[in-house]
Coordinates of C-alpha atoms in Angstrom, one line a residue:
X922 CA -51.9 59.5 -69.1
X923 CA -54.9 57.1 -69.5
X924 CA -58.4 59.0 -69.8
X925 CA -61.2 57.3 -68.2
X926 CA -64.5 56.7 -70.6
X927 CA -67.6 58.1 -69.4
X928 CA -71.4 58.7 -70.8
X929 CA -71.8 61.0 -67.9
X930 CA -71.9 64.9 -68.3
X931 CA -69.0 66.9 -66.8
X932 CA -69.8 68.5 -64.1
X933 CA -68.5 71.8 -65.6
X934 CA -68.6 72.6 -69.4
X935 CA -67.9 75.3 -71.8
X936 CA -70.8 77.2 -71.8
X937 CA -70.4 77.5 -67.7
X938 CA -67.0 79.2 -68.2
X939 CA -68.2 81.2 -71.1
X940 CA -70.9 82.3 -68.7
X941 CA -68.4 83.4 -65.8
X942 CA -66.8 85.4 -68.0
X943 CA -69.6 87.4 -68.6
X944 CA -70.4 87.6 -65.0
X945 CA -66.6 88.7 -64.2
X946 CA -66.3 91.5 -67.2
X947 CA -65.4 94.5 -65.2
X948 CA -64.5 92.4 -62.4
X949 CA -61.8 90.6 -62.8
X950 CA -58.5 91.8 -64.8
X951 CA -57.5 90.0 -68.5
X952 CA -54.0 90.0 -67.0
X953 CA -50.9 90.0 -69.2
X954 CA -49.4 87.6 -71.0
X955 CA -45.3 88.0 -71.4
X956 CA -42.6 86.5 -73.0
X957 CA -39.7 84.7 -71.4
X958 CA -36.6 84.9 -73.5
X959 CA -34.6 82.9 -71.1
X960 CA -37.1 80.2 -70.9
X961 CA -37.5 79.6 -74.8
X962 CA -33.7 79.5 -75.1
X963 CA -34.0 76.5 -72.8
X964 CA -37.3 75.3 -74.7
X965 CA -36.2 75.8 -77.8
X966 CA -39.8 77.4 -78.5
X967 CA -41.6 80.1 -77.1
X968 CA -42.5 80.3 -73.7
X969 CA -45.0 83.0 -72.5
X970 CA -46.3 83.7 -69.1
X971 CA -49.9 84.4 -68.4
X972 CA -49.7 86.6 -65.2
X973 CA -52.4 86.0 -62.7
X974 CA -50.1 87.2 -60.3
X975 CA -51.2 90.4 -61.4
X976 CA -54.6 89.8 -60.8
X977 CA -56.7 91.6 -58.7
X978 CA -56.0 90.3 -54.9
X979 CA -52.8 89.1 -56.1
X980 CA -54.2 85.2 -57.8
X981 CA -56.7 84.0 -60.1
X982 CA -58.7 83.3 -57.0
X983 CA -61.0 85.9 -57.5
X984 CA -62.3 84.6 -60.4
X985 CA -63.5 81.5 -58.7
X986 CA -64.7 83.6 -55.9
X987 CA -66.9 86.2 -57.4
X988 CA -68.4 83.3 -59.6
X989 CA -69.6 81.3 -57.0
X990 CA -70.7 84.2 -54.6
X991 CA -72.5 85.9 -57.4
X992 CA -75.0 82.6 -58.2
X993 CA -76.3 82.7 -54.4
X994 CA -79.7 83.0 -53.8
X995 CA -80.6 86.2 -52.3
X996 CA -81.6 84.7 -48.7
X997 CA -78.2 82.8 -48.9
X998 CA -76.8 86.3 -49.7
X999 CA -78.4 87.7 -46.4
X1000 CA -76.7 84.9 -44.5
X1001 CA -73.0 86.0 -45.4
X1002 CA -70.2 83.6 -46.7
X1003 CA -67.7 81.7 -44.9
X1004 CA -64.3 80.6 -46.3
X1005 CA -61.0 79.0 -44.5
X1006 CA -57.3 80.0 -46.1
X1007 CA -53.9 80.6 -45.5
X1008 CA -53.7 83.4 -48.2
X1009 CA -55.2 83.7 -52.0
X1010 CA -58.3 82.1 -51.6
X1011 CA -58.8 84.7 -48.8
X1012 CA -58.4 87.9 -50.3
X1013 CA -60.6 86.7 -53.3
X1014 CA -63.5 86.0 -51.1
X1015 CA -63.3 89.1 -49.3
X1016 CA -62.9 91.1 -52.4
X1017 CA -65.5 89.2 -54.3
X1018 CA -68.0 89.3 -51.2
X1019 CA -67.4 93.0 -50.8
X1020 CA -68.1 93.9 -54.3
X1021 CA -71.3 91.8 -54.1
X1022 CA -72.6 93.4 -51.0
X1023 CA -72.4 90.3 -49.1
X1024 CA -71.0 90.0 -45.4
X1025 CA -68.0 88.0 -45.4
X1026 CA -66.1 85.7 -42.5
X1027 CA -62.6 83.9 -43.3
X1028 CA -60.9 81.9 -41.2
X1029 CA -57.0 82.0 -41.2
X1030 CA -54.7 80.0 -39.3
X1031 CA -53.2 81.5 -36.2
X1032 CA -49.8 81.2 -37.9
X1033 CA -50.5 82.8 -41.1
X1034 CA -48.6 86.0 -42.4
X1035 CA -49.3 89.2 -41.3
X1036 CA -49.7 90.7 -44.8
X1037 CA -52.2 88.3 -45.7
X1038 CA -54.0 88.8 -42.6
X1039 CA -54.5 92.5 -43.2
X1040 CA -55.0 91.9 -47.0
X1041 CA -58.0 90.1 -46.1
X1042 CA -59.4 92.8 -43.5
X1043 CA -58.5 95.6 -45.7
X1044 CA -60.6 93.8 -48.4
X1045 CA -63.9 93.6 -46.4
X1046 CA -63.8 90.5 -44.4
X1047 CA -64.0 89.9 -40.7
X1048 CA -61.1 87.8 -39.9
X1049 CA -60.9 85.1 -37.2
X1050 CA -57.7 83.1 -36.1
X1051 CA -57.7 79.6 -35.6
X1052 CA -55.5 76.4 -35.3
X1053 CA -52.3 76.2 -36.5
X1054 CA -52.6 73.9 -39.7
X1055 CA -55.5 74.4 -42.3
X1056 CA -57.4 71.4 -41.4
X1057 CA -58.1 72.9 -38.1
X1058 CA -58.9 76.1 -39.8
X1059 CA -61.3 74.6 -42.4
X1060 CA -63.0 72.5 -39.9
X1061 CA -64.0 75.9 -37.6
X1062 CA -64.7 77.8 -40.6
X1063 CA -67.6 74.6 -41.5
X1064 CA -68.6 74.4 -37.9
X1065 CA -69.5 78.6 -38.5
X1066 CA -71.5 77.5 -41.7
X1067 CA -73.3 75.3 -39.7
X1068 CA -74.0 77.4 -36.8
X1069 CA -74.9 80.5 -38.7
X1070 CA -76.4 79.6 -42.0
X1071 CA -73.4 81.3 -44.1
X1072 CA -72.7 79.7 -46.8
X1073 CA -69.1 77.7 -46.9
X1074 CA -67.4 78.8 -50.0
X1075 CA -65.0 76.1 -50.7
X1076 CA -61.5 77.3 -52.4
X1077 CA -62.0 74.5 -55.5
X1078 CA -64.2 71.6 -55.1
X1079 CA -67.4 73.4 -56.6
X1080 CA -68.3 73.8 -60.2
X1081 CA -68.5 77.3 -59.9
X1082 CA -65.6 77.9 -58.3
X1083 CA -64.5 75.9 -61.7
X1084 CA -65.9 77.8 -64.3
X1085 CA -64.4 80.9 -62.7
X1086 CA -60.9 80.0 -63.0
X1087 CA -61.3 78.4 -66.6
X1088 CA -62.0 81.8 -67.7
X1089 CA -58.0 82.1 -67.5
X1090 CA -57.9 79.2 -70.1
X1091 CA -60.5 81.2 -72.6
X1092 CA -58.3 84.1 -71.9
X1093 CA -54.7 82.1 -72.9
X1094 CA -56.2 81.0 -76.2
X1095 CA -57.1 84.3 -77.4
X1096 CA -53.6 85.9 -76.3
X1097 CA -51.6 83.0 -77.5
X1098 CA -53.6 80.9 -80.4
X1099 CA -50.6 79.0 -81.3
X1100 CA -50.0 77.8 -77.7
X1101 CA -49.4 73.9 -77.9
X1102 CA -48.8 73.4 -74.1
X1103 CA -50.2 75.0 -71.1
X1104 CA -48.1 74.2 -68.0
X1105 CA -50.1 74.9 -64.6
X1106 CA -49.6 74.6 -60.8
X1107 CA -52.4 72.0 -59.0
X1108 CA -53.3 71.7 -55.5
X1109 CA -57.0 71.1 -55.0
X1110 CA -57.2 71.3 -58.9
X1111 CA -59.7 73.5 -59.6
X1112 CA -57.9 75.9 -61.8
X1113 CA -56.5 73.1 -63.8
X1114 CA -59.8 71.7 -64.1
X1115 CA -61.0 74.9 -65.5
X1116 CA -58.2 75.8 -67.7
X1117 CA -58.5 72.0 -69.0
X1118 CA -62.5 72.6 -69.5
X1119 CA -61.9 75.6 -71.5
X1120 CA -59.3 74.5 -73.8
X1121 CA -60.0 71.1 -74.5
X1122 CA -63.5 71.8 -75.6
X1123 CA -61.7 74.7 -78.1
X1124 CA -58.5 73.3 -79.0
X1125 CA -58.4 69.3 -78.1
X1126 CA -54.8 69.3 -79.4
X1127 CA -53.6 71.2 -76.9
X1128 CA -51.5 69.6 -73.9
X1129 CA -52.2 70.3 -70.5
X1130 CA -49.6 69.7 -67.6
X1131 CA -50.3 69.9 -64.3
X1132 CA -47.5 70.6 -61.6
X1133 CA -47.3 69.4 -58.1
X1134 CA -44.7 70.1 -55.2
X1135 CA -42.9 66.7 -54.0
X1136 CA -43.8 67.2 -50.9
X1137 CA -47.6 67.7 -51.3
X1138 CA -48.3 65.5 -54.6
X1139 CA -51.8 64.2 -53.8
X1140 CA -52.7 63.7 -57.2
X1141 CA -50.2 61.2 -58.8
X1142 CA -51.9 58.6 -56.4
X1143 CA -55.2 59.6 -56.9
X1144 CA -55.0 59.2 -60.4
X1145 CA -53.3 55.6 -59.8
X1146 CA -55.7 54.9 -57.9
X1147 CA -58.9 56.4 -60.2
X1148 CA -60.2 58.0 -57.0
X1149 CA -59.1 61.1 -54.4
X1150 CA -56.8 60.0 -52.4
X1151 CA -55.1 61.9 -49.0
X1152 CA -51.6 62.3 -48.5
X1153 CA -50.5 62.6 -44.4
X1154 CA -48.7 65.4 -43.8
X1155 CA -48.0 67.6 -47.2
X1156 CA -45.1 69.5 -46.9
X1157 CA -44.0 72.2 -49.3
X1158 CA -42.9 76.0 -49.4
X1159 CA -45.8 76.6 -52.2
X1160 CA -48.4 76.8 -49.8
X1161 CA -50.8 77.8 -52.8
X1162 CA -50.5 74.3 -53.6
X1163 CA -50.4 72.4 -50.4
X1164 CA -53.3 70.0 -50.5
X1165 CA -53.6 66.5 -48.9
X1166 CA -56.3 65.5 -51.1
X1167 CA -57.8 66.4 -54.6
X1168 CA -61.0 68.0 -54.4
X1169 CA -64.1 65.3 -56.1
X1170 CA -65.3 67.9 -58.4
X1171 CA -61.7 69.1 -59.9
X1172 CA -60.2 65.6 -59.9
X1173 CA -63.0 64.1 -62.3
X1174 CA -61.9 66.7 -64.6
X1175 CA -58.1 66.6 -64.0
X1176 CA -58.5 62.5 -64.5
X1177 CA -60.8 63.4 -67.9
X1178 CA -59.1 65.9 -69.8
X1179 CA -55.3 67.1 -68.3
X1180 CA -52.7 65.1 -70.1
X1181 CA -49.9 64.4 -67.3
X1182 CA -48.9 65.7 -63.7
X1183 CA -45.5 66.0 -62.9
X1184 CA -44.0 66.5 -59.5
X1185 CA -41.0 69.5 -58.4
X1186 CA -38.7 69.7 -55.6
X1187 CA -38.3 72.6 -53.1
X1188 CA -34.6 73.8 -55.0
X1189 CA -36.6 73.9 -58.6
X1190 CA -39.3 75.7 -56.7
X1191 CA -37.1 78.3 -55.4
X1192 CA -34.5 78.6 -58.6
X1193 CA -37.7 79.1 -60.4
X1194 CA -38.9 82.1 -58.4
X1195 CA -35.5 83.7 -58.2
X1196 CA -35.5 83.2 -61.9
X1197 CA -38.8 85.0 -62.3
X1198 CA -38.1 88.1 -60.0
X1199 CA -34.5 88.2 -61.9
X1200 CA -35.3 88.0 -65.6
X1201 CA -39.1 88.5 -65.7
X1202 CA -39.2 91.2 -63.0
X1203 CA -42.2 89.4 -61.2
X1204 CA -43.1 88.8 -57.8
X1205 CA -44.6 85.2 -57.7
X1206 CA -45.4 82.6 -54.7
X1207 CA -43.7 79.4 -54.8
X1208 CA -47.1 78.2 -56.1
X1209 CA -47.3 80.5 -58.8
X1210 CA -43.3 79.3 -60.0
X1211 CA -44.0 75.8 -60.3
X1212 CA -45.1 75.6 -64.0
X1213 CA -41.6 77.3 -64.0
X1214 CA -39.9 75.0 -62.2
X1215 CA -41.2 72.2 -64.3
X1216 CA -39.9 74.0 -67.5
X1217 CA -36.4 74.6 -65.6
X1218 CA -36.5 70.8 -64.2
X1219 CA -36.7 69.0 -68.0
X1220 CA -37.2 71.6 -70.9
X1221 CA -37.0 69.3 -73.7
X1222 CA -40.1 67.7 -72.6
X1223 CA -42.6 70.6 -73.7
X1224 CA -43.6 71.3 -77.2
X1225 CA -44.2 74.9 -78.1
X1226 CA -45.1 77.2 -77.9
X1227 CA -45.5 76.9 -74.1
X1228 CA -48.2 78.7 -71.6
X1229 CA -46.7 78.7 -68.0
X1230 CA -49.5 80.1 -65.6
X1231 CA -48.2 82.2 -63.1
X1232 CA -51.2 81.6 -60.2
X1233 CA -50.1 84.0 -57.8
X1234 CA -47.9 86.8 -56.7
X1235 CA -48.7 86.7 -52.8
X1236 CA -45.6 85.9 -50.7
X1237 CA -44.8 86.9 -47.3
X1238 CA -41.7 89.2 -47.7
X1239 CA -39.6 86.9 -44.9
X1240 CA -40.6 83.9 -46.5
X1241 CA -39.2 85.6 -50.1
X1242 CA -35.8 85.9 -48.0
X1243 CA -35.5 82.9 -47.2
X1244 CA -36.6 81.5 -50.5
X1245 CA -34.5 83.8 -52.7
X1246 CA -31.1 82.5 -50.5
X1247 CA -32.5 79.2 -50.8
X1248 CA -32.4 79.7 -54.6
X1249 CA -29.3 81.4 -54.8
X1250 CA -27.7 78.4 -52.9
X1251 CA -29.3 75.7 -55.7
X1252 CA -27.8 78.2 -58.5
X1253 CA -24.2 78.0 -56.6
X1254 CA -24.3 81.8 -56.1
X1255 CA -24.8 81.5 -52.6
X1256 CA -22.3 79.3 -50.4
X1257 CA -22.1 78.5 -46.9
X1258 CA -18.9 77.2 -45.4
X1259 CA -16.7 76.6 -42.0
X1260 CA -13.5 77.0 -41.5
X1261 CA -11.2 76.4 -38.5
X1262 CA -8.1 78.3 -38.0
X1263 CA -5.8 79.3 -35.2
X1264 CA -7.2 82.1 -32.6
X1265 CA -4.7 84.6 -32.6
X1266 CA -4.9 88.4 -33.4
X1267 CA -5.3 88.9 -37.6
X1268 CA -6.2 85.2 -38.4
X1269 CA -9.6 86.4 -39.4
X1270 CA -8.4 89.3 -41.3
X1271 CA -6.4 86.7 -43.3
X1272 CA -9.1 84.6 -43.8
X1273 CA -11.2 87.6 -45.6
X1274 CA -8.0 88.2 -47.5
X1275 CA -8.0 85.0 -49.1
X1276 CA -11.4 85.3 -49.9
X1277 CA -11.2 88.7 -51.4
X1278 CA -8.1 87.4 -53.7
X1279 CA -11.0 85.2 -55.3
X1280 CA -13.7 87.6 -55.5
X1281 CA -15.8 86.0 -53.1
X1282 CA -18.1 88.7 -50.9
X1283 CA -19.1 87.8 -47.4
X1284 CA -22.5 88.5 -46.7
X1285 CA -22.1 87.1 -42.9
X1286 CA -19.7 86.2 -40.7
X1287 CA -20.0 84.2 -37.3
X1288 CA -16.8 83.4 -35.0
X1289 CA -16.9 80.7 -32.8
X1290 CA -13.9 80.8 -30.2
X1291 CA -15.4 78.5 -27.0
X1292 CA -16.4 74.8 -27.9
X1293 CA -15.7 71.7 -26.5
X1294 CA -15.0 70.4 -30.4
X1295 CA -12.6 73.2 -30.8
X1296 CA -8.7 72.6 -29.5
X1297 CA -7.6 75.3 -26.9
X1298 CA -5.6 77.8 -29.9
X1299 CA -8.7 77.3 -32.7
X1300 CA -11.8 78.8 -33.0
X1301 CA -14.3 78.3 -36.3
X1302 CA -15.7 80.7 -38.7
X1303 CA -18.8 80.3 -40.2
X1304 CA -18.8 82.5 -43.8
X1305 CA -22.0 83.1 -45.9
X1306 CA -20.6 84.1 -49.3
X1307 CA -22.0 85.4 -52.4
X1308 CA -20.9 83.6 -55.1
X1309 CA -20.6 83.5 -58.9
X1310 CA -21.5 80.1 -60.0
X1311 CA -20.5 76.6 -59.3
X1312 CA -17.1 76.9 -60.6
X1313 CA -16.9 80.0 -58.9
X1314 CA -17.7 77.8 -55.9
X1315 CA -14.9 75.3 -56.0
X1316 CA -12.6 78.0 -56.9
X1317 CA -13.4 79.2 -53.5
X1318 CA -12.8 75.7 -51.8
X1319 CA -9.8 75.4 -53.0
X1320 CA -7.9 78.8 -52.4
X1321 CA -9.0 78.1 -48.9
X1322 CA -7.4 74.4 -48.6
X1323 CA -4.5 75.9 -50.3
X1324 CA -4.1 78.6 -47.6
X1325 CA -4.1 76.3 -44.9
X1326 CA -7.4 76.4 -44.0
X1327 CA -9.4 73.2 -42.5
X1328 CA -12.9 73.4 -44.3
X1329 CA -15.4 72.1 -42.3
X1330 CA -18.6 72.4 -44.9

């Protein structure tokens, strides 16, 4: 990346991050650094996870929210704070406000997962559901701030927020002083900007790599244009980094200090989440797994030792179920096929017998007998199978074809 040349002081400095760390003492956890044997083998160098998914509220967001609210004037605190979020920022603001004795109101989309709504309320915020997309929720929160005088707490576009998030970078340097590359997910850019401020000031040789979801990648066109550019209709399972436009404050820092921004697809995200769960025994949300997805997609592109920041672990159980199935499918460990057969007694049992011989575990069976596409004596069966990988999937297909079955897909 070509860094711009500027004579202006950055809006966030190392001293700001150090000050934020003092403020967060006893509030935010110094989260664990865990090694990943699997990724270390792939990369050919040590890979460590910075486990912000184990932070209070389940993500790094508490750090910035607390620093921002703690910095308010007494009269601002008295007016209360308001935020808009579908999850992590909501919980960070709620807990930070409670710890500081400040009244908080959090606007969330009407479709927000119930566990996230309940958690935000449990941390002490008044939750108001408004709109179906985050932009509508954000507009409602800003209108509330103007009407009531409550201070709007932006999720990423404020120096205090960035300074708080930058404390992650200080911890990384202390826990892994030999680090050569830090990989971190990017939505609005607050976390990446904060880490870059801290790390580049102390270790300019460390490479900072940001990761965005392909369907919500606003930073590449923004960096190309030299200014924040909005993208229309960002779409990704990684709602924690589904941001349509970079923040002005973090963008300037990312442009200056982050060495590279990569993108990853949905298959890579779900595979990464599955790896974290199976191999590291860590529950990580898709946004938090984005650095792992980047490492899996091109392991040779990262100089080690590498630290991958697992930014959060707040994932709705229903979404987790779908993502895990998607990840299993991407790895060839889950197979969905439709088979056409003769509609007669025992036909389904015979089909299942073929699958038993090749050791395919049947998870679900759907039997269709009436459909305009089917002949008078035909039936169609949709099977969801647990398999052992791509080679086993091919073996299953060959066994079905060899037994005379017509495989539709």
